Amino acid sequence: ILFICSILATSQAFIPTLFAVFFSAIFIYCFSSLVVNKFKNLKRVVVLLIVILITNIFWILPAGYSFLTHSKEVANAKNYQMASNDIFYRNKKYGDLFSMALIKGVVLDYKATEFKSASTHYMIWPWLNHINSLYFKIPAWIFFFLALIGLYKTIKNRNKDHVPFAILFLFAFFMMGTDIPIINIPVNLLRQYIPLFATIFRFTFTKFSILYVFSYSIMLALGIFYLINLNNKIVIKKIIYGGAVLLIFI
């Protein structure tokens, strides 16, 4: 089943960096799972990683060869030199804590041109109007704090099933939080000393947002689960659960 799913997912190699993020997430999950389980099921993890690599080897080898032999040409390209830093700082604009909490990204700044009127407008302006309202901000901040509670309880309780997802959440948060003091230090160091890293991960939001939202949703679910279990009354549990579902729809 994994072999088939992996083959069907090879289309992501159209942008190889997406596969790099995907494989990094799989590796981080497997390694952290091995650590918390004291390296049980090591054979299964090795087989899993080998299956993913084998099904993608047909493009990894030529792409890897190209990276090794032509990376300098990419770095010296006029297009890269003119746009790379601009793209990174456009992403960094949404790398602050506020944007991370509300899951905002650079796509909010995308504009479309009306050729007849020679004017421009934001492509997703209805969504921009929504996220600037309290109907969005209040539930979004509540969910972010619940996700942080889920993260805290997961690390504190050292739940073997949940810790790998907590580490994925932290990994994505660190990679996207490029404008958060202290948290942005690792990414800044990687960009400074590894030019290839700065090249392939200039679009931080489009590379890590899916992983961030995936792990965020799990931490949120665990935070809601913890909140529900604070009270033993069934009625209170149903009110909290129903309220959480309602806020998601809002």
Coordinates of N, CA and C in Angstrom, one line a residue:
I1 N 0.8 -1.2 0.0 CA 0.0 0.0 0.0 C 0.9 1.3 0.0
L2 N 1.9 1.2 0.8 CA 2.8 2.4 0.9 C 3.5 2.6 -0.5
F3 N 3.9 1.5 -1.1 CA 4.6 1.5 -2.4 C 3.7 2.2 -3.4
I4 N 2.4 1.8 -3.5 CA 1.4 2.3 -4.4 C 1.2 3.8 -4.2
C5 N 1.0 4.2 -2.9 CA 0.8 5.6 -2.5 C 2.0 6.4 -2.8
S6 N 3.2 5.9 -2.6 CA 4.4 6.6 -2.9 C 4.5 6.9 -4.4
I7 N 4.2 5.9 -5.2 CA 4.3 6.1 -6.7 C 3.3 7.2 -7.1
L8 N 2.0 7.1 -6.6 CA 1.0 8.1 -6.9 C 1.4 9.5 -6.5
A9 N 2.3 9.6 -5.4 CA 2.7 10.9 -4.9 C 3.9 11.5 -5.6
T10 N 4.5 10.7 -6.6 CA 5.7 11.2 -7.2 C 5.5 12.5 -8.0
S11 N 4.3 12.8 -8.3 CA 4.0 14.1 -9.0 C 4.5 15.3 -8.3
Q12 N 4.6 15.2 -6.9 CA 5.1 16.3 -6.1 C 6.6 16.7 -6.5
A13 N 7.3 15.7 -7.2 CA 8.7 16.0 -7.6 C 8.7 17.0 -8.7
F14 N 7.6 17.4 -9.2 CA 7.6 18.6 -10.2 C 8.3 19.8 -9.5
I15 N 8.1 19.9 -8.2 CA 8.9 20.8 -7.4 C 9.6 20.0 -6.3
P16 N 10.9 19.6 -6.6 CA 11.6 18.7 -5.8 C 11.7 19.1 -4.3
T17 N 11.6 20.4 -4.0 CA 11.7 20.8 -2.6 C 10.5 20.4 -1.8
L18 N 9.4 20.2 -2.5 CA 8.2 19.7 -1.8 C 8.5 18.3 -1.3
F19 N 9.2 17.5 -2.1 CA 9.5 16.1 -1.7 C 10.5 16.2 -0.6
A20 N 11.4 17.2 -0.6 CA 12.4 17.3 0.4 C 11.8 17.6 1.8
V21 N 10.7 18.4 1.8 CA 10.0 18.7 3.0 C 9.2 17.4 3.4
F22 N 8.6 16.8 2.5 CA 7.8 15.5 2.8 C 8.7 14.5 3.4
F23 N 9.9 14.2 2.8 CA 10.8 13.2 3.2 C 11.4 13.6 4.6
S24 N 11.7 14.9 4.8 CA 12.2 15.3 6.1 C 11.2 15.1 7.2
A25 N 9.9 15.3 6.8 CA 8.8 15.1 7.8 C 8.7 13.6 8.2
I26 N 8.8 12.8 7.2 CA 8.7 11.3 7.4 C 9.9 10.9 8.2
F27 N 11.1 11.4 7.9 CA 12.3 11.0 8.7 C 12.2 11.5 10.1
I28 N 11.8 12.7 10.3 CA 11.7 13.3 11.7 C 10.7 12.5 12.5
Y29 N 9.5 12.2 11.9 CA 8.5 11.4 12.5 C 9.0 10.0 12.9
C30 N 9.7 9.3 12.0 CA 10.2 8.0 12.2 C 11.3 8.0 13.3
F31 N 12.2 8.9 13.2 CA 13.3 9.0 14.1 C 12.8 9.3 15.5
S32 N 12.0 10.3 15.7 CA 11.4 10.6 17.0 C 10.6 9.5 17.6
S33 N 9.9 8.8 16.7 CA 9.1 7.7 17.2 C 10.0 6.5 17.7
L34 N 11.1 6.3 17.0 CA 12.1 5.3 17.4 C 12.7 5.7 18.8
V35 N 13.0 7.0 18.9 CA 13.6 7.4 20.2 C 12.6 7.2 21.4
V36 N 11.4 7.6 21.2 CA 10.4 7.5 22.4 C 10.0 6.1 22.6
N37 N 10.2 5.2 21.6 CA 9.9 3.8 21.7 C 11.1 2.9 21.9
K38 N 12.3 3.6 22.3 CA 13.5 3.0 22.5 C 14.0 2.0 21.4
F39 N 13.9 2.6 20.2 CA 14.3 2.0 18.9 C 13.7 0.6 18.6
K40 N 12.4 0.4 19.1 CA 11.7 -0.7 18.6 C 11.2 -0.5 17.2
N41 N 10.9 -1.6 16.5 CA 10.4 -1.5 15.1 C 11.4 -0.8 14.2
L42 N 12.7 -0.9 14.5 CA 13.7 -0.2 13.6 C 13.6 -0.8 12.2
K43 N 13.4 -2.1 12.1 CA 13.4 -2.7 10.7 C 12.2 -2.1 9.9
R44 N 11.1 -1.9 10.5 CA 9.9 -1.4 9.8 C 10.2 0.1 9.3
V45 N 10.9 0.8 10.2 CA 11.2 2.2 9.8 C 12.2 2.2 8.6
V46 N 13.2 1.3 8.6 CA 14.2 1.3 7.5 C 13.5 0.9 6.2
V47 N 12.6 -0.1 6.3 CA 11.9 -0.6 5.1 C 11.0 0.6 4.6
L48 N 10.3 1.3 5.5 CA 9.5 2.4 5.1 C 10.3 3.5 4.3
L49 N 11.4 3.9 4.8 CA 12.3 4.9 4.2 C 12.8 4.4 2.8
I50 N 13.2 3.1 2.8 CA 13.7 2.5 1.5 C 12.6 2.5 0.5
V51 N 11.4 2.1 0.8 CA 10.3 2.1 -0.1 C 10.1 3.5 -0.7
I52 N 10.1 4.5 0.1 CA 9.9 5.8 -0.4 C 11.0 6.3 -1.3
L53 N 12.2 6.0 -1.0 CA 13.4 6.3 -1.8 C 13.4 5.6 -3.1
I54 N 13.1 4.3 -3.1 CA 13.1 3.5 -4.3 C 12.0 3.9 -5.3
T55 N 10.9 4.3 -4.8 CA 9.8 4.7 -5.7 C 10.1 6.1 -6.3
N56 N 11.0 6.8 -5.7 CA 11.3 8.2 -6.2 C 12.7 8.2 -6.8
I57 N 13.4 7.1 -6.9 CA 14.8 7.1 -7.3 C 15.0 7.5 -8.8
F58 N 13.9 7.3 -9.6 CA 14.0 7.6 -11.0 C 14.2 9.1 -11.3
W59 N 13.8 10.0 -10.4 CA 14.0 11.4 -10.5 C 15.0 11.9 -9.5
I60 N 15.2 11.3 -8.4 CA 16.2 11.7 -7.4 C 17.6 11.7 -7.9
L61 N 18.0 10.6 -8.6 CA 19.3 10.5 -9.2 C 19.7 11.6 -10.2
P62 N 18.9 11.8 -11.2 CA 19.2 12.9 -12.2 C 19.1 14.3 -11.5
A63 N 18.1 14.5 -10.6 CA 18.0 15.8 -10.0 C 19.2 16.1 -9.0
G64 N 19.6 15.0 -8.3 CA 20.7 15.1 -7.4 C 22.0 15.4 -8.2
Y65 N 22.2 14.8 -9.3 CA 23.3 15.0 -10.2 C 23.3 16.5 -10.6
S66 N 22.2 17.0 -11.0 CA 22.0 18.4 -11.5 C 22.4 19.3 -10.4
F67 N 21.9 19.1 -9.1 CA 22.2 19.9 -8.0 C 23.7 20.0 -7.7
L68 N 24.3 18.8 -7.8 CA 25.8 18.8 -7.5 C 26.6 19.5 -8.6
T69 N 26.2 19.4 -9.8 CA 27.0 19.9 -10.9 C 26.6 21.3 -11.4
H70 N 25.4 21.7 -11.1 CA 24.9 23.0 -11.7 C 24.3 23.9 -10.7
S71 N 24.5 23.7 -9.4 CA 24.0 24.6 -8.4 C 24.5 26.0 -8.5
K72 N 25.8 26.1 -8.9 CA 26.4 27.4 -9.0 C 25.8 28.2 -10.1
E73 N 25.4 27.5 -11.2 CA 24.7 28.2 -12.3 C 23.4 28.8 -11.9
V74 N 22.7 28.0 -11.0 CA 21.4 28.5 -10.5 C 21.6 29.7 -9.7
A75 N 22.6 29.7 -8.8 CA 22.9 30.8 -7.9 C 23.3 32.0 -8.7
N76 N 24.0 31.9 -9.8 CA 24.5 33.0 -10.6 C 23.5 33.5 -11.6
A77 N 22.3 32.8 -11.7 CA 21.3 33.2 -12.7 C 20.8 34.6 -12.3
K78 N 20.5 35.4 -13.4 CA 20.0 36.8 -13.1 C 18.6 36.7 -12.4
N79 N 17.8 35.8 -12.8 CA 16.5 35.6 -12.2 C 16.6 35.4 -10.7
Y80 N 17.5 34.5 -10.4 CA 17.7 34.2 -8.9 C 18.2 35.3 -8.2
Q81 N 19.3 36.0 -8.7 CA 19.9 37.1 -8.0 C 18.9 38.3 -7.8
M82 N 18.0 38.5 -8.8 CA 17.1 39.6 -8.7 C 15.9 39.3 -7.8
A83 N 15.5 38.0 -7.8 CA 14.2 37.7 -7.1 C 14.3 37.0 -5.8
S84 N 15.4 36.3 -5.5 CA 15.5 35.4 -4.4 C 15.3 36.1 -3.1
N85 N 16.1 37.1 -2.8 CA 15.9 37.8 -1.5 C 14.6 38.5 -1.4
D86 N 14.1 39.0 -2.5 CA 12.8 39.7 -2.5 C 11.7 38.6 -2.1
I87 N 11.8 37.4 -2.7 CA 10.8 36.4 -2.3 C 10.9 36.0 -0.9
F88 N 12.1 35.9 -0.4 CA 12.3 35.5 1.0 C 11.7 36.5 2.0
Y89 N 12.0 37.8 1.7 CA 11.5 38.8 2.6 C 10.0 39.0 2.5
R90 N 9.4 38.7 1.3 CA 7.9 38.7 1.2 C 7.3 37.6 2.1
N91 N 8.0 36.5 2.2 CA 7.6 35.4 3.1 C 7.9 35.8 4.5
K92 N 9.0 36.4 4.8 CA 9.4 36.8 6.1 C 8.3 37.8 6.7
K93 N 7.7 38.6 5.9 CA 6.6 39.5 6.4 C 5.6 38.7 7.2
Y94 N 5.3 37.5 6.8 CA 4.3 36.7 7.5 C 5.0 35.6 8.4
G95 N 6.2 35.9 8.8 CA 6.9 34.9 9.7 C 6.9 35.4 11.1
D96 N 6.1 36.3 11.5 CA 6.0 36.8 12.8 C 5.0 35.9 13.6
L97 N 4.9 36.1 14.9 CA 4.1 35.2 15.8 C 2.6 35.4 15.4
F98 N 2.2 36.6 15.2 CA 0.8 36.9 14.9 C 0.3 36.2 13.6
S99 N 1.2 36.2 12.6 CA 0.8 35.5 11.3 C 0.8 34.0 11.5
M100 N 1.8 33.5 12.3 CA 1.9 32.1 12.6 C 0.7 31.6 13.3
A101 N 0.2 32.4 14.3 CA -0.9 32.0 15.1 C -2.2 31.9 14.3
L102 N -2.3 32.9 13.3 CA -3.5 32.9 12.5 C -3.4 32.2 11.1
I103 N -2.2 31.6 11.0 CA -1.9 30.8 9.7 C -2.0 31.7 8.5
K104 N -1.4 32.9 8.5 CA -1.4 33.8 7.4 C -0.1 33.5 6.6
G105 N -0.2 33.8 5.3 CA 1.0 33.6 4.4 C 1.1 34.5 3.3
V106 N 2.2 34.4 2.5 CA 2.5 35.4 1.5 C 1.4 35.4 0.4
V107 N 0.6 34.3 0.2 CA -0.4 34.3 -0.8 C -1.5 35.3 -0.6
L108 N -1.6 35.9 0.6 CA -2.6 36.9 0.9 C -2.2 38.2 0.1
D109 N -1.0 38.3 -0.3 CA -0.5 39.5 -1.0 C -0.6 39.4 -2.5
Y110 N -1.0 38.3 -3.0 CA -1.1 38.1 -4.5 C -2.2 38.9 -5.1
K111 N -1.9 39.6 -6.2 CA -2.8 40.5 -6.9 C -3.1 40.0 -8.3
A112 N -4.3 40.4 -8.8 CA -4.7 40.1 -10.2 C -4.9 41.5 -10.9
T113 N -4.6 41.5 -12.2 CA -4.7 42.7 -13.0 C -6.0 42.7 -13.8
E114 N -6.8 43.7 -13.7 CA -7.9 43.9 -14.6 C -7.5 44.7 -15.8
F115 N -7.3 44.0 -17.0 CA -6.7 44.7 -18.1 C -7.6 45.8 -18.7
K116 N -8.9 45.6 -18.6 CA -9.8 46.6 -19.2 C -9.7 47.9 -18.4
S117 N -9.6 47.8 -17.1 CA -9.6 49.1 -16.3 C -8.1 49.4 -15.9
A118 N -7.2 48.6 -16.2 CA -5.8 48.8 -15.9 C -5.6 49.0 -14.4
S119 N -6.3 48.2 -13.6 CA -6.2 48.3 -12.2 C -5.9 46.9 -11.6
T120 N -5.5 46.9 -10.4 CA -5.2 45.6 -9.7 C -6.0 45.4 -8.4
H121 N -6.2 44.2 -8.1 CA -7.0 43.9 -6.8 C -6.4 42.6 -6.2
Y122 N -6.6 42.5 -4.9 CA -6.2 41.2 -4.3 C -7.0 40.1 -4.8
M123 N -6.3 39.0 -5.1 CA -7.0 37.8 -5.7 C -8.0 37.2 -4.7
I124 N -7.7 37.2 -3.4 CA -8.7 36.5 -2.5 C -9.2 37.6 -1.5
W125 N -9.7 38.7 -2.1 CA -10.2 39.8 -1.2 C -11.4 39.4 -0.3
P126 N -12.3 38.4 -0.7 CA -13.3 38.1 0.2 C -12.7 37.4 1.5
W127 N -11.7 36.6 1.3 CA -11.0 36.0 2.5 C -10.3 37.0 3.3
L128 N -9.7 38.0 2.7 CA -9.0 39.1 3.4 C -10.0 39.8 4.3
N129 N -11.2 40.1 3.8 CA -12.2 40.8 4.6 C -12.6 39.9 5.8
H130 N -12.7 38.6 5.5 CA -13.1 37.7 6.6 C -12.1 37.6 7.7
I131 N -10.8 37.5 7.4 CA -9.8 37.3 8.4 C -9.5 38.6 9.2
N132 N -10.0 39.7 8.7 CA -9.8 40.9 9.5 C -11.0 41.2 10.4
S133 N -11.9 40.3 10.4 CA -13.1 40.4 11.3 C -12.9 39.7 12.6
L134 N -13.6 40.0 13.7 CA -13.5 39.3 14.9 C -14.1 37.9 14.8
Y135 N -15.0 37.7 13.9 CA -15.5 36.3 13.7 C -14.4 35.3 13.3
F136 N -13.3 35.8 12.8 CA -12.2 35.0 12.4 C -11.1 35.0 13.5
K137 N -10.8 36.2 14.0 CA -9.6 36.4 14.9 C -9.9 35.7 16.3
I138 N -11.1 35.9 16.8 CA -11.3 35.3 18.1 C -11.2 33.8 18.1
P139 N -11.9 33.1 17.2 CA -11.7 31.6 17.2 C -10.3 31.2 16.8
A140 N -9.6 31.9 15.9 CA -8.3 31.6 15.5 C -7.3 31.6 16.7
W141 N -7.4 32.7 17.5 CA -6.5 32.8 18.7 C -6.9 31.8 19.7
I142 N -8.2 31.5 19.9 CA -8.6 30.4 20.8 C -7.9 29.1 20.4
F143 N -8.0 28.8 19.1 CA -7.5 27.5 18.6 C -6.0 27.5 18.7
F144 N -5.3 28.6 18.5 CA -3.8 28.6 18.6 C -3.4 28.3 20.1
F145 N -4.1 28.9 21.0 CA -3.8 28.6 22.4 C -4.1 27.2 22.8
L146 N -5.2 26.6 22.3 CA -5.5 25.2 22.5 C -4.4 24.3 21.9
A147 N -3.9 24.7 20.7 CA -2.9 23.9 20.1 C -1.6 23.9 20.9
L148 N -1.3 25.1 21.5 CA -0.1 25.2 22.4 C -0.3 24.4 23.7
I149 N -1.6 24.3 24.2 CA -1.9 23.5 25.3 C -1.7 22.0 24.9
G150 N -2.2 21.6 23.8 CA -2.0 20.3 23.3 C -0.5 19.9 23.1
L151 N 0.3 20.9 22.6 CA 1.8 20.7 22.5 C 2.4 20.5 23.9
Y152 N 2.0 21.4 24.8 CA 2.6 21.3 26.2 C 2.3 20.0 26.9
K153 N 1.0 19.6 26.8 CA 0.6 18.3 27.5 C 1.2 17.1 26.8
T154 N 1.4 17.2 25.5 CA 2.1 16.1 24.8 C 3.5 15.9 25.2
I155 N 4.2 17.0 25.3 CA 5.6 16.9 25.7 C 5.7 16.6 27.2
K156 N 4.8 17.1 28.0 CA 4.9 16.8 29.5 C 4.6 15.4 29.8
N157 N 3.5 14.8 29.1 CA 3.1 13.5 29.4 C 3.9 12.4 28.6
R158 N 4.7 12.9 27.6 CA 5.6 12.0 26.8 C 4.8 10.9 26.2
N159 N 3.6 11.2 25.6 CA 2.8 10.2 25.0 C 3.5 9.7 23.7
K160 N 3.8 8.4 23.6 CA 4.6 7.9 22.6 C 4.0 8.1 21.2
D161 N 2.6 8.1 21.1 CA 1.9 8.3 19.9 C 1.9 9.7 19.4
H162 N 1.9 10.6 20.3 CA 1.7 12.0 20.0 C 3.0 12.8 19.9
V163 N 4.1 12.4 20.6 CA 5.3 13.2 20.6 C 5.9 13.4 19.2
P164 N 5.9 12.4 18.3 CA 6.4 12.7 16.9 C 5.7 13.8 16.2
F165 N 4.3 13.9 16.4 CA 3.6 15.0 15.8 C 3.9 16.3 16.4
A166 N 4.2 16.3 17.7 CA 4.6 17.6 18.4 C 5.9 18.1 17.9
I167 N 6.9 17.2 17.6 CA 8.2 17.5 17.0 C 8.0 18.1 15.6
L168 N 7.1 17.5 14.8 CA 6.8 18.0 13.5 C 6.2 19.4 13.6
F169 N 5.4 19.6 14.5 CA 4.8 21.0 14.7 C 5.9 22.0 15.0
L170 N 6.8 21.6 15.9 CA 7.9 22.5 16.2 C 8.8 22.7 15.1
F171 N 9.1 21.7 14.3 CA 9.9 21.8 13.1 C 9.3 22.8 12.1
A172 N 8.1 22.6 11.8 CA 7.4 23.5 10.8 C 7.3 24.9 11.4
F173 N 7.1 25.1 12.7 CA 7.0 26.4 13.3 C 8.3 27.1 13.2
F174 N 9.4 26.4 13.5 CA 10.7 27.0 13.4 C 11.1 27.4 12.0
M175 N 10.7 26.6 11.0 CA 11.1 26.8 9.6 C 10.3 28.0 9.1
M176 N 9.0 28.2 9.5 CA 8.2 29.3 9.0 C 8.3 30.6 9.8
G177 N 8.7 30.5 11.1 CA 8.8 31.6 12.0 C 10.0 32.4 11.8
T178 N 10.2 32.9 10.5 CA 11.5 33.6 10.2 C 11.6 35.0 10.7
D179 N 10.5 35.5 11.3 CA 10.6 36.9 11.9 C 10.2 36.9 13.4
I180 N 10.4 35.7 14.0 CA 10.2 35.6 15.5 C 11.6 35.6 16.1
P181 N 11.9 36.5 17.0 CA 13.3 36.5 17.6 C 13.6 35.2 18.3
I182 N 14.9 34.8 18.2 CA 15.4 33.6 18.8 C 15.0 32.4 17.9
I183 N 13.7 32.2 17.7 CA 13.3 31.1 16.8 C 13.8 31.1 15.4
N184 N 14.1 32.4 14.9 CA 14.5 32.5 13.5 C 16.0 32.3 13.4
I185 N 16.7 32.1 14.5 CA 18.2 32.0 14.4 C 18.7 30.8 13.6
P186 N 18.1 29.5 13.8 CA 18.5 28.4 13.0 C 18.4 28.6 11.5
V187 N 17.2 29.2 11.0 CA 17.0 29.4 9.6 C 18.0 30.5 9.1
N188 N 18.2 31.5 9.9 CA 19.1 32.6 9.4 C 20.6 32.0 9.3
L189 N 21.0 31.1 10.2 CA 22.3 30.5 10.1 C 22.4 29.6 8.9
L190 N 21.4 28.8 8.6 CA 21.3 28.0 7.4 C 21.4 28.8 6.1
R191 N 20.7 29.9 6.1 CA 20.7 30.7 4.9 C 22.0 31.4 4.7
Q192 N 22.7 31.7 5.8 CA 24.0 32.4 5.7 C 25.1 31.5 5.3
Y193 N 25.1 30.2 5.8 CA 26.3 29.4 5.5 C 26.0 28.3 4.5
I194 N 24.7 28.1 4.1 CA 24.4 27.1 3.1 C 23.6 27.8 2.0
P195 N 24.3 28.3 0.9 CA 23.6 29.0 -0.1 C 22.5 28.2 -0.8
L196 N 22.7 26.9 -0.9 CA 21.7 26.0 -1.5 C 20.4 26.0 -0.7
F197 N 20.5 26.1 0.6 CA 19.3 26.1 1.5 C 18.6 27.4 1.2
A198 N 19.3 28.5 1.1 CA 18.7 29.8 0.8 C 18.0 29.8 -0.5
T199 N 18.5 29.0 -1.5 CA 17.9 29.0 -2.8 C 16.6 28.2 -2.8
I200 N 16.6 27.0 -2.3 CA 15.5 26.1 -2.4 C 14.4 26.4 -1.4
F201 N 14.7 27.1 -0.3 CA 13.6 27.4 0.7 C 13.4 28.8 0.9
R202 N 13.4 29.6 -0.2 CA 13.1 31.0 -0.2 C 11.6 31.2 0.0
F203 N 10.8 30.2 -0.6 CA 9.3 30.2 -0.4 C 9.0 29.4 0.8
T204 N 9.2 29.9 2.0 CA 9.0 29.1 3.2 C 7.5 28.7 3.4
F205 N 6.6 29.6 3.1 CA 5.1 29.3 3.3 C 4.6 28.2 2.4
T206 N 4.9 28.3 1.1 CA 4.4 27.2 0.2 C 5.1 25.9 0.5
K207 N 6.2 25.9 1.1 CA 6.9 24.6 1.4 C 6.5 24.0 2.7
F208 N 6.3 24.8 3.7 CA 6.1 24.2 5.1 C 4.7 24.4 5.6
S209 N 3.8 25.2 5.0 CA 2.5 25.5 5.5 C 1.6 24.3 5.7
I210 N 1.7 23.4 4.7 CA 0.9 22.2 4.8 C 1.3 21.3 5.9
L211 N 2.6 21.1 6.2 CA 3.1 20.4 7.3 C 2.7 21.1 8.6
Y212 N 2.8 22.4 8.6 CA 2.4 23.2 9.8 C 1.0 23.0 10.1
V213 N 0.1 23.1 9.1 CA -1.4 23.0 9.4 C -1.7 21.6 9.8
F214 N -1.1 20.6 9.2 CA -1.3 19.2 9.5 C -1.0 18.9 11.0
S215 N 0.2 19.3 11.4 CA 0.6 19.1 12.8 C -0.1 20.0 13.8
Y216 N -0.5 21.2 13.3 CA -1.2 22.2 14.1 C -2.6 21.6 14.5
S217 N -3.3 21.0 13.5 CA -4.6 20.4 13.7 C -4.6 19.3 14.7
I218 N -3.5 18.5 14.7 CA -3.4 17.4 15.7 C -3.2 18.0 17.1
M219 N -2.3 19.0 17.2 CA -2.1 19.6 18.5 C -3.4 20.3 19.0
L220 N -4.2 20.9 18.1 CA -5.4 21.5 18.4 C -6.4 20.4 18.9
A221 N -6.5 19.3 18.2 CA -7.4 18.2 18.7 C -7.0 17.7 20.1
L222 N -5.7 17.6 20.3 CA -5.2 17.2 21.7 C -5.5 18.2 22.7
G223 N -5.4 19.5 22.3 CA -5.8 20.6 23.3 C -7.2 20.5 23.6
I224 N -8.1 20.3 22.6 CA -9.5 20.3 22.9 C -9.9 19.0 23.7
F225 N -9.2 17.9 23.4 CA -9.4 16.7 24.2 C -9.0 16.9 25.7
Y226 N -7.9 17.6 25.9 CA -7.5 17.9 27.3 C -8.5 18.8 28.0
L227 N -9.0 19.8 27.3 CA -10.0 20.7 27.8 C -11.3 20.0 28.2
I228 N -11.7 19.1 27.3 CA -13.0 18.3 27.5 C -12.8 17.4 28.8
N229 N -11.7 16.8 29.0 CA -11.5 15.9 30.1 C -11.2 16.6 31.4
L230 N -11.2 17.9 31.5 CA -11.0 18.6 32.7 C -12.3 18.5 33.6
N231 N -13.4 18.3 32.9 CA -14.7 18.2 33.6 C -15.4 16.8 33.4
N232 N -15.9 16.2 34.4 CA -16.5 14.9 34.3 C -18.0 14.9 33.8
K233 N -18.6 16.1 33.8 CA -20.0 16.2 33.5 C -20.2 16.0 31.9
I234 N -21.0 15.1 31.5 CA -21.3 14.8 30.1 C -21.8 16.1 29.4
V235 N -22.7 16.8 30.1 CA -23.3 18.0 29.4 C -22.2 19.0 29.1
I236 N -21.3 19.3 30.0 CA -20.2 20.2 29.8 C -19.3 19.7 28.7
K237 N -19.0 18.5 28.7 CA -18.1 17.9 27.6 C -18.8 18.1 26.2
K238 N -20.1 17.9 26.1 CA -20.8 18.1 24.9 C -20.8 19.6 24.4
I239 N -20.9 20.5 25.4 CA -20.9 21.9 25.1 C -19.6 22.3 24.6
I240 N -18.5 21.9 25.2 CA -17.1 22.2 24.7 C -16.9 21.6 23.3
Y241 N -17.3 20.4 23.1 CA -17.1 19.7 21.8 C -17.9 20.4 20.8
G242 N -19.2 20.7 21.1 CA -20.0 21.4 20.1 C -19.6 22.8 19.8
G243 N -19.1 23.5 20.8 CA -18.6 24.8 20.7 C -17.3 24.9 19.8
A244 N -16.5 23.9 19.9 CA -15.2 23.8 19.1 C -15.6 23.6 17.7
V245 N -16.5 22.6 17.4 CA -16.9 22.4 16.0 C -17.6 23.6 15.4
L246 N -18.4 24.3 16.2 CA -19.1 25.6 15.7 C -18.0 26.6 15.3
L247 N -17.0 26.8 16.2 CA -16.0 27.8 15.9 C -15.2 27.4 14.6
I248 N -15.0 26.2 14.4 CA -14.3 25.8 13.1 C -15.1 26.2 11.9
F249 N -16.4 26.0 11.9 CA -17.2 26.4 10.8 C -17.2 27.9 10.6
I250 N -17.3 28.6 11.8 CA -17.2 30.1 11.7 C -15.9 30.6 11.1

